[in-house]
Amino acid sequence: MVSWSEGSSSSWDDDSVTSHLPWTISCYEWSGIAHELSSRCMHLEPCLRQVAFQSTDTGRCFLACAKEKAEEKCCYLEWIDPEWSDAMQFCIGQLWRMHDKENEDRIRDNLKLGEENFKIIGEKRRMEEELRFFKLDFEKMVADKEEAISQLGSARLAMSDLKEEIEKKKLADHSSTNLY
Ligand SMILES: [Zn+2]
């Protein structure tokens, strides 16, 4: 069993060494490599100062492996702050629950909004399709009307030709009867 500096709760064969590292939040007061401390990670290198941002450990300072690449990090974890009091843990727990609920509500709202958008897009497509058919119908109607008008025009021309023909015939008949 290796013993650590004051306030330390970890050691090589301690459970916490192999436990998962908590999520962290950047903190101006507790950051950077702790060269001045005797703590060393499993690489036997000075540790990185970190602040937990997860569950009831939120806000607790700890030391962890300073390797930059996640895959190179060892799972060393040494708590600097002791566990919060029960009252404090209860309060932090409540805050996280409120945060989680708000997130869930937001996700649910976004989902609902997405469904509504999907419905509106479907409606728009349907209306565009209807409009397309309406335009086709309308074009056909106009074409039919134009055709009818031109037919009427031809009929009128034919009628006037016929009238002219009749007038001519009448005149011819008249003149021929006058000869007798
Ligand atoms: Zn390490």
Short mmCIF file of N, CA, C and O in Angstrom, two decimals, residues 25-32 49 51:
data_model
loop_
_atom_site.label_atom_id
_atom_site.label_comp_id
_atom_site.label_asym_id
_atom_site.label_seq_id
_atom_site.Cartn_x
_atom_site.Cartn_y
_atom_site.Cartn_z
N ILE A 25 -14.82 20.36 -15.24
CA ILE A 25 -15.13 21.72 -15.69
C ILE A 25 -13.86 22.53 -15.49
O ILE A 25 -13.10 22.25 -14.56
N SER A 26 -13.58 23.48 -16.40
CA SER A 26 -12.34 24.24 -16.24
C SER A 26 -12.49 25.25 -15.10
O SER A 26 -13.54 25.86 -14.93
N CYS A 27 -11.43 25.35 -14.32
CA CYS A 27 -11.47 26.22 -13.15
C CYS A 27 -10.14 26.99 -13.08
O CYS A 27 -9.07 26.39 -13.12
N TYR A 28 -10.25 28.29 -13.00
CA TYR A 28 -9.05 29.12 -12.99
C TYR A 28 -8.19 28.85 -11.76
O TYR A 28 -6.97 28.82 -11.85
N GLU A 29 -8.83 28.64 -10.64
CA GLU A 29 -8.09 28.49 -9.38
C GLU A 29 -7.39 27.13 -9.23
O GLU A 29 -6.42 27.02 -8.49
N TRP A 30 -7.94 26.12 -9.86
CA TRP A 30 -7.38 24.77 -9.72
C TRP A 30 -7.19 24.18 -11.10
O TRP A 30 -8.08 23.52 -11.64
N SER A 31 -6.02 24.47 -11.71
CA SER A 31 -5.75 23.98 -13.07
C SER A 31 -4.25 23.84 -13.27
O SER A 31 -3.47 24.27 -12.41
N GLY A 32 -3.88 23.25 -14.37
CA GLY A 32 -2.46 23.08 -14.70
C GLY A 32 -1.83 21.88 -14.01
O GLY A 32 -2.48 21.16 -13.25
N ARG A 49 -4.31 19.15 -12.31
CA ARG A 49 -5.37 19.59 -11.39
C ARG A 49 -6.69 19.64 -12.17
O ARG A 49 -6.75 20.22 -13.25
N VAL A 51 -11.29 19.73 -11.75
CA VAL A 51 -12.46 19.95 -10.90
C VAL A 51 -13.61 19.11 -11.45
O VAL A 51 -13.93 19.20 -12.64
#
